[in-house]
PDB file of C-alpha atoms in Angstrom:
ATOM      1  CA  UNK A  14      -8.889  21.834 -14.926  1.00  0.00           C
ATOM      2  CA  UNK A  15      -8.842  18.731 -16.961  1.00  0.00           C
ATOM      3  CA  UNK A  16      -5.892  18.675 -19.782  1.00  0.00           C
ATOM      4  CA  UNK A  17      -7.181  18.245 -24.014  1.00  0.00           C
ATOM      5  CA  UNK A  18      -5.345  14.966 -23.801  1.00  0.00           C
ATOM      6  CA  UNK A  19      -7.659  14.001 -20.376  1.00  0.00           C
ATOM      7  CA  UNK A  20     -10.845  15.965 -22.449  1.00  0.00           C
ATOM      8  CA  UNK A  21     -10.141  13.877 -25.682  1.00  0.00           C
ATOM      9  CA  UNK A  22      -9.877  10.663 -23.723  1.00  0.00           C
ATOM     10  CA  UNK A  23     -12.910  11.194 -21.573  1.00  0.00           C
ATOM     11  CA  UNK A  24     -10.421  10.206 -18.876  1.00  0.00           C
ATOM     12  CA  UNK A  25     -10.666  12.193 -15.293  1.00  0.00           C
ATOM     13  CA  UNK A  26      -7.609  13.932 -13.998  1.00  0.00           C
ATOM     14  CA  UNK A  27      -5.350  11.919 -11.656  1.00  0.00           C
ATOM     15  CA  UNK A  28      -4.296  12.428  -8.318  1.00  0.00           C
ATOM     16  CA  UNK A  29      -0.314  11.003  -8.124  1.00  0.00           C
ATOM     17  CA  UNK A  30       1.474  10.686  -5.123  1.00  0.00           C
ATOM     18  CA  UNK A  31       5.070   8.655  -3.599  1.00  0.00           C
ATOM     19  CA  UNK A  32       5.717   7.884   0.020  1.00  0.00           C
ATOM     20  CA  UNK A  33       9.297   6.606   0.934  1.00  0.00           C
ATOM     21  CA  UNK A  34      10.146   4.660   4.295  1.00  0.00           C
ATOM     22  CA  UNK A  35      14.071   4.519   5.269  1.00  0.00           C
ATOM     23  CA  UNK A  36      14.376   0.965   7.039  1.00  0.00           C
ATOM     24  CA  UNK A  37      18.158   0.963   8.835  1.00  0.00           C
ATOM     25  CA  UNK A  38      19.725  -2.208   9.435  1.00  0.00           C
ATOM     26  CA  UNK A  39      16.895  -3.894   7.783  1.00  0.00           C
ATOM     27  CA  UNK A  40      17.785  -5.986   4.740  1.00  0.00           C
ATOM     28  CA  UNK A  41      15.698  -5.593   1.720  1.00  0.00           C
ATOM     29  CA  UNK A  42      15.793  -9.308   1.770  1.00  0.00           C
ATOM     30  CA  UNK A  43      14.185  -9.106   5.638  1.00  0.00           C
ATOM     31  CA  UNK A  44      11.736  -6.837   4.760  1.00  0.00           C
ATOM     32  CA  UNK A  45      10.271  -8.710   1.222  1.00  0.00           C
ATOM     33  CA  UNK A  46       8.814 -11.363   3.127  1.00  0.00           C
ATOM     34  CA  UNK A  47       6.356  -8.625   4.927  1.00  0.00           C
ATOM     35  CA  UNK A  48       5.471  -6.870   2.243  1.00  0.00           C
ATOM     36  CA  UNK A  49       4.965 -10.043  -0.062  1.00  0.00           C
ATOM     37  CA  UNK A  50       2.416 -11.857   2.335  1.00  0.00           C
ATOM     38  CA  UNK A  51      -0.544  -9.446   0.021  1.00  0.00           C
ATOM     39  CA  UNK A  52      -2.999 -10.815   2.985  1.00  0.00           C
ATOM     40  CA  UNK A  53      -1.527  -9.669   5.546  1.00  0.00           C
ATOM     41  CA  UNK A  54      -0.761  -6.506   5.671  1.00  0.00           C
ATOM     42  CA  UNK A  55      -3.298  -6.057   8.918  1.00  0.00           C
ATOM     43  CA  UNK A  56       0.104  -6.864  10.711  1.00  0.00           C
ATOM     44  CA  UNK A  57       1.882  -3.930   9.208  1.00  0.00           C
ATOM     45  CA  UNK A  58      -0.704  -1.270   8.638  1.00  0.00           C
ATOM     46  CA  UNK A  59      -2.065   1.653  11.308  1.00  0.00           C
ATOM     47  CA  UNK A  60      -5.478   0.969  12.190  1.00  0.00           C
ATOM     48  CA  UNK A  61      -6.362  -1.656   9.717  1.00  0.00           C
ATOM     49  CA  UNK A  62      -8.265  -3.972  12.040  1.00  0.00           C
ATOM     50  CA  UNK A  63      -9.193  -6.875   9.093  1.00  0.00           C
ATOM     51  CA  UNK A  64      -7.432  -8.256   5.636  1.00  0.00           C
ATOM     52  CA  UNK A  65      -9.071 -11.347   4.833  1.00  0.00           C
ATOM     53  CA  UNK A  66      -8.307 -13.398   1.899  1.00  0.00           C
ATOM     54  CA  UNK A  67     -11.417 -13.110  -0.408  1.00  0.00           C
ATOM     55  CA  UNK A  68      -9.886 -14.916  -3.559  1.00  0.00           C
ATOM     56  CA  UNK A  69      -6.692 -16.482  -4.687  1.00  0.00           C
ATOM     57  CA  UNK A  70      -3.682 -17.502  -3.382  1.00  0.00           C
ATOM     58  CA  UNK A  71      -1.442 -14.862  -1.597  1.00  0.00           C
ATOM     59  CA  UNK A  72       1.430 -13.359  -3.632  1.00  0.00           C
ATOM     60  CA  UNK A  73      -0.510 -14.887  -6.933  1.00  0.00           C
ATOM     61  CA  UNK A  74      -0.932 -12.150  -9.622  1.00  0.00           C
ATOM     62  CA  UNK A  75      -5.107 -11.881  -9.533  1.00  0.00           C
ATOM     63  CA  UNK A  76      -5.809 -12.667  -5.584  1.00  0.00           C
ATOM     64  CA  UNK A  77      -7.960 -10.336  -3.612  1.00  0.00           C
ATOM     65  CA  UNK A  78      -7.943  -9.075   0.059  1.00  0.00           C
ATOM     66  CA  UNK A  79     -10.737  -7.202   1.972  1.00  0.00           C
ATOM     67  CA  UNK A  80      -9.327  -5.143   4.154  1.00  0.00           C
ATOM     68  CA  UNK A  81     -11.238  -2.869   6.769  1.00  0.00           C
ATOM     69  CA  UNK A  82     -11.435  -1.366   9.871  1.00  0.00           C
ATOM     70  CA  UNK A  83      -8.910   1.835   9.608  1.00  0.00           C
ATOM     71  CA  UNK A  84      -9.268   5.265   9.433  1.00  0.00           C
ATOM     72  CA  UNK A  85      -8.686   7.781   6.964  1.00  0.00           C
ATOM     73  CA  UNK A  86      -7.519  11.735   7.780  1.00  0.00           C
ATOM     74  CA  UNK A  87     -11.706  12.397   6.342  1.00  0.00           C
ATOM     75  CA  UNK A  88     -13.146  10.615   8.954  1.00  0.00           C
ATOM     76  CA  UNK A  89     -11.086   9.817  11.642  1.00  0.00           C
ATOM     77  CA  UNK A  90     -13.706  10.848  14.062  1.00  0.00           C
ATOM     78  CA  UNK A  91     -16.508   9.317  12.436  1.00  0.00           C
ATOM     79  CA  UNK A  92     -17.301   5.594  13.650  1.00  0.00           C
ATOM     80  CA  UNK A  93     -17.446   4.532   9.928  1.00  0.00           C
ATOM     81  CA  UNK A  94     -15.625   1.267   9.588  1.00  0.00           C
ATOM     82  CA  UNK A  95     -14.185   1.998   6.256  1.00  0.00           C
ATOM     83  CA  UNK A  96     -13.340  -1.054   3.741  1.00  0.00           C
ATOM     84  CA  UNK A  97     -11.588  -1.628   0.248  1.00  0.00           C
ATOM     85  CA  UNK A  98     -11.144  -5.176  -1.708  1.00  0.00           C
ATOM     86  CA  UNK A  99      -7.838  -4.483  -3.393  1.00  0.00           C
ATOM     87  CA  UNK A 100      -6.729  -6.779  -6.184  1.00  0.00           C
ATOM     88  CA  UNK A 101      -2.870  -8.022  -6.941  1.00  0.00           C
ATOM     89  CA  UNK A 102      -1.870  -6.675 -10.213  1.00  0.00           C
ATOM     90  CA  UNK A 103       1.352  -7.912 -10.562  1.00  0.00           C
ATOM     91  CA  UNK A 104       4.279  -9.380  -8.255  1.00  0.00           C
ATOM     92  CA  UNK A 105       7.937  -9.487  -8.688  1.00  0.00           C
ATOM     93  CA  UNK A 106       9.978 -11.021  -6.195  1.00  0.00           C
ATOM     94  CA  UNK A 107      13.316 -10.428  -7.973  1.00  0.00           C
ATOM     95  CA  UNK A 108      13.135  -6.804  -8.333  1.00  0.00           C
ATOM     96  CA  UNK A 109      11.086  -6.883  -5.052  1.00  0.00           C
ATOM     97  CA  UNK A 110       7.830  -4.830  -6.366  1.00  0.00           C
ATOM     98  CA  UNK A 111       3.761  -5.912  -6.407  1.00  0.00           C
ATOM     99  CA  UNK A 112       1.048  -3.199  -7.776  1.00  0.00           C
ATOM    100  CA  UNK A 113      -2.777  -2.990  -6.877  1.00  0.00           C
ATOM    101  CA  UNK A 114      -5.997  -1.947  -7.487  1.00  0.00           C
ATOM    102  CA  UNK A 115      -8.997  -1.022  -5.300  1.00  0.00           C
ATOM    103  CA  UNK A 116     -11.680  -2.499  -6.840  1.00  0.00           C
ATOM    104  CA  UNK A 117     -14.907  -2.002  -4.439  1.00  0.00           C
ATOM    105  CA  UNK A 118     -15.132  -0.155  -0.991  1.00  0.00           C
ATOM    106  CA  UNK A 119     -16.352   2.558   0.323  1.00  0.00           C
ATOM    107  CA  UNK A 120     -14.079   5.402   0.822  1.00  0.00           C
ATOM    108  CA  UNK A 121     -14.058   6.928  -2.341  1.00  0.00           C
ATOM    109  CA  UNK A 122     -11.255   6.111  -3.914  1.00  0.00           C
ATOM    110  CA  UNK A 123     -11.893   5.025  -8.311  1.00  0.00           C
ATOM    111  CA  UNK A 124      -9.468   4.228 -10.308  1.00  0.00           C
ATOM    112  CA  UNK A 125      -6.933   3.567  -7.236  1.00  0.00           C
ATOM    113  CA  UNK A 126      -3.634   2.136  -8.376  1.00  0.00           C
ATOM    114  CA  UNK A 127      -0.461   1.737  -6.533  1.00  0.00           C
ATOM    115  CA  UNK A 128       3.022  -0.364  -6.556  1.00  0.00           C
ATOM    116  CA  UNK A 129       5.000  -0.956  -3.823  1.00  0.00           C
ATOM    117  CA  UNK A 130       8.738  -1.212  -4.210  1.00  0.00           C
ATOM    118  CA  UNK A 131      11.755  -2.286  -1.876  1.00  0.00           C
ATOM    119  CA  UNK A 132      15.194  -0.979  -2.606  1.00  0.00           C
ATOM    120  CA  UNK A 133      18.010  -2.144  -1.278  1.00  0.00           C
ATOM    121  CA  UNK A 134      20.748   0.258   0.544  1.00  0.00           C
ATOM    122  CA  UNK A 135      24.202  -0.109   1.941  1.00  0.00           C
ATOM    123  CA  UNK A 136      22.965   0.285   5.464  1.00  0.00           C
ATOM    124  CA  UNK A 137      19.474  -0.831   5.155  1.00  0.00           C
ATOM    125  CA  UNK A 138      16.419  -0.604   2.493  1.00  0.00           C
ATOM    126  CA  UNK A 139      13.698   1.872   1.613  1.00  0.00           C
ATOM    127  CA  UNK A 140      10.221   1.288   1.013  1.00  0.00           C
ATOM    128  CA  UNK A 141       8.326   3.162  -1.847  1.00  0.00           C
ATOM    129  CA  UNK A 142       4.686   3.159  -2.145  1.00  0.00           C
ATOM    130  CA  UNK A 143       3.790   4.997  -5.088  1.00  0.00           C
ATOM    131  CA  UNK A 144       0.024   5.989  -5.919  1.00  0.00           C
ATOM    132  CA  UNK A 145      -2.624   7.324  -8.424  1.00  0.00           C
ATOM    133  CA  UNK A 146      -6.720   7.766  -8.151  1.00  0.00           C
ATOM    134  CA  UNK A 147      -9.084   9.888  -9.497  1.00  0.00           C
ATOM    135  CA  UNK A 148      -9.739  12.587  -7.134  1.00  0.00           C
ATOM    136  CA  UNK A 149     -11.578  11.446  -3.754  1.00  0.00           C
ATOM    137  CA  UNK A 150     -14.903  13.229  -2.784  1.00  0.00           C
ATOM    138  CA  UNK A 151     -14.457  14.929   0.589  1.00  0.00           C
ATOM    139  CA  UNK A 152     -10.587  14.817   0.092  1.00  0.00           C
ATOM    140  CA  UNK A 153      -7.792  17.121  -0.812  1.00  0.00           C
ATOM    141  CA  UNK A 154      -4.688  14.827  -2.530  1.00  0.00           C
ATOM    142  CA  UNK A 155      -2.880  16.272   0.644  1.00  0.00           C
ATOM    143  CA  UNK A 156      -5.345  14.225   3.145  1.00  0.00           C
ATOM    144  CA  UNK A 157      -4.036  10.968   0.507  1.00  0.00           C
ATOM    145  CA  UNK A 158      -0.376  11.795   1.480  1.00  0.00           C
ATOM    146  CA  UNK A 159      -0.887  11.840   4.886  1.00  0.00           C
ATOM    147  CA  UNK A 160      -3.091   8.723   4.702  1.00  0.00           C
ATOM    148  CA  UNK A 161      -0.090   6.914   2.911  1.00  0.00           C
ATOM    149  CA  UNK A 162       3.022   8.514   3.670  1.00  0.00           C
ATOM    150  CA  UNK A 163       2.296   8.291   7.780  1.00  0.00           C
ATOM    151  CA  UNK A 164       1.088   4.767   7.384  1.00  0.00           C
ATOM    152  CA  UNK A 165       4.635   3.577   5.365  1.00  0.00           C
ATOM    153  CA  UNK A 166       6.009   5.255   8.223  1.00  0.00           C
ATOM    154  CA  UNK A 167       4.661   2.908  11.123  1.00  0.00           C
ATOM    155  CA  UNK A 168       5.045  -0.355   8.408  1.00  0.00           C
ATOM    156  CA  UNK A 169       8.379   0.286   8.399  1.00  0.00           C
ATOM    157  CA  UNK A 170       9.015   0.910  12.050  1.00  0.00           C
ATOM    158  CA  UNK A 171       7.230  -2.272  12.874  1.00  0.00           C
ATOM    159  CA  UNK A 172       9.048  -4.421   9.958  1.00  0.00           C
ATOM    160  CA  UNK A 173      12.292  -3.068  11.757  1.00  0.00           C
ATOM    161  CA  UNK A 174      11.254  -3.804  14.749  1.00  0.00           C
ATOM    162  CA  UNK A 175      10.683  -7.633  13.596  1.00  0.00           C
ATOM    163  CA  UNK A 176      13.695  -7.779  11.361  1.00  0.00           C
ATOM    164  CA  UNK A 177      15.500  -6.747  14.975  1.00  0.00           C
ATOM    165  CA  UNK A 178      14.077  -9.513  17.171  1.00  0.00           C
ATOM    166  CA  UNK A 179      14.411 -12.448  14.059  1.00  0.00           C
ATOM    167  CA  UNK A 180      10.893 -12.694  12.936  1.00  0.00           C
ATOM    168  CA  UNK A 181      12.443 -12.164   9.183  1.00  0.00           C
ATOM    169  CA  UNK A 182      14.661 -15.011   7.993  1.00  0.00           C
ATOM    170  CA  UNK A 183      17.971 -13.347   6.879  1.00  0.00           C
ATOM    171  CA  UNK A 184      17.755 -15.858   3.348  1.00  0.00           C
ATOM    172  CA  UNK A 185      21.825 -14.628   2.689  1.00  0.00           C
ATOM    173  CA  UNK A 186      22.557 -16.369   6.261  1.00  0.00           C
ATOM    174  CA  UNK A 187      25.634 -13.605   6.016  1.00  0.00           C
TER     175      UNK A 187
END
């Protein structure tokens, strides 16, 4: 049931959800690098086949990526090659953060938003990958937390994995 502020607006009600990775032993310093490359997350991600530049300059504030080829908790049986272009909003590399939009594809998802966050920890870093879109057809915001939350889950086991075998450059040199 939409709220008087949402009815007043004309704005839909928003689906909001947060998925947290624990990285041990890896540096939020280690793991910035990964996340900061915006085209190419293909390297990181479950199942995302494709993320092609498609405007821009990586890490720039307005660049776009297409990314395609995973699968979604909706249709994970379905042969559907599912796609999104996904716009940088904004990038900090001190306080280790981006957001972005999905602005075309065709899963569903309007009004997608999301930031991405790396905090540093005594004995390692966290990821957070926090998210809002108007409710997806087909979808219950349940099938969204899955979608995310297991998919931080493998990022960050394969960014540890790298930071362990040196692919990340330690930039303290501690």
């Amino acid at each position: 049931m939409e709220s008087a502020k949402e009815m007043a607006h004309g704005q839909k009600p928003k689906w909001e959800g947060k998925a947290c990775a624990e990285l041990a032993g890896a540096k939020a310093e280690q793991v910035w690098p990964f996340l900061e490359d915006f085209f190419g997350l293909n390297k990181w991600f479950p199942t995302l086949h494709t993320c092609l530049p498609v405007e821009g300059v990586s890490g720039q504030p307005g660049c776009v990526r297409y990314c395609a080829g995973f699968k979604t908790p909706v249709n994970s049986g379905d042969d559907i090659i599912n796609w999104t272009k996904q716009k940088l909003l904004s990038i900090d590399p001190t306080e280790m953060t981006f957001s972005y939009s999905i602005i075309d594809g065709n899963v569903g998802f309007n009004s997608y938003v999301s930031s991405v966050r790396v905090v540093p920890r005594e004995d390692g870093c966290n990821i957070e990958w926090c998210y809002e879109v108007e409710p997806v057809e087909g979808w219950v915001l349940e099938n969204l937390d899955t979608f995310i939350g297991s998919g931080l889950q493998v990022m960050a086991k394969r960014m540890e994995e790298a930071v362990s075998v040196g692919v990340a450059t330690d930039i303290s040199n501690n």
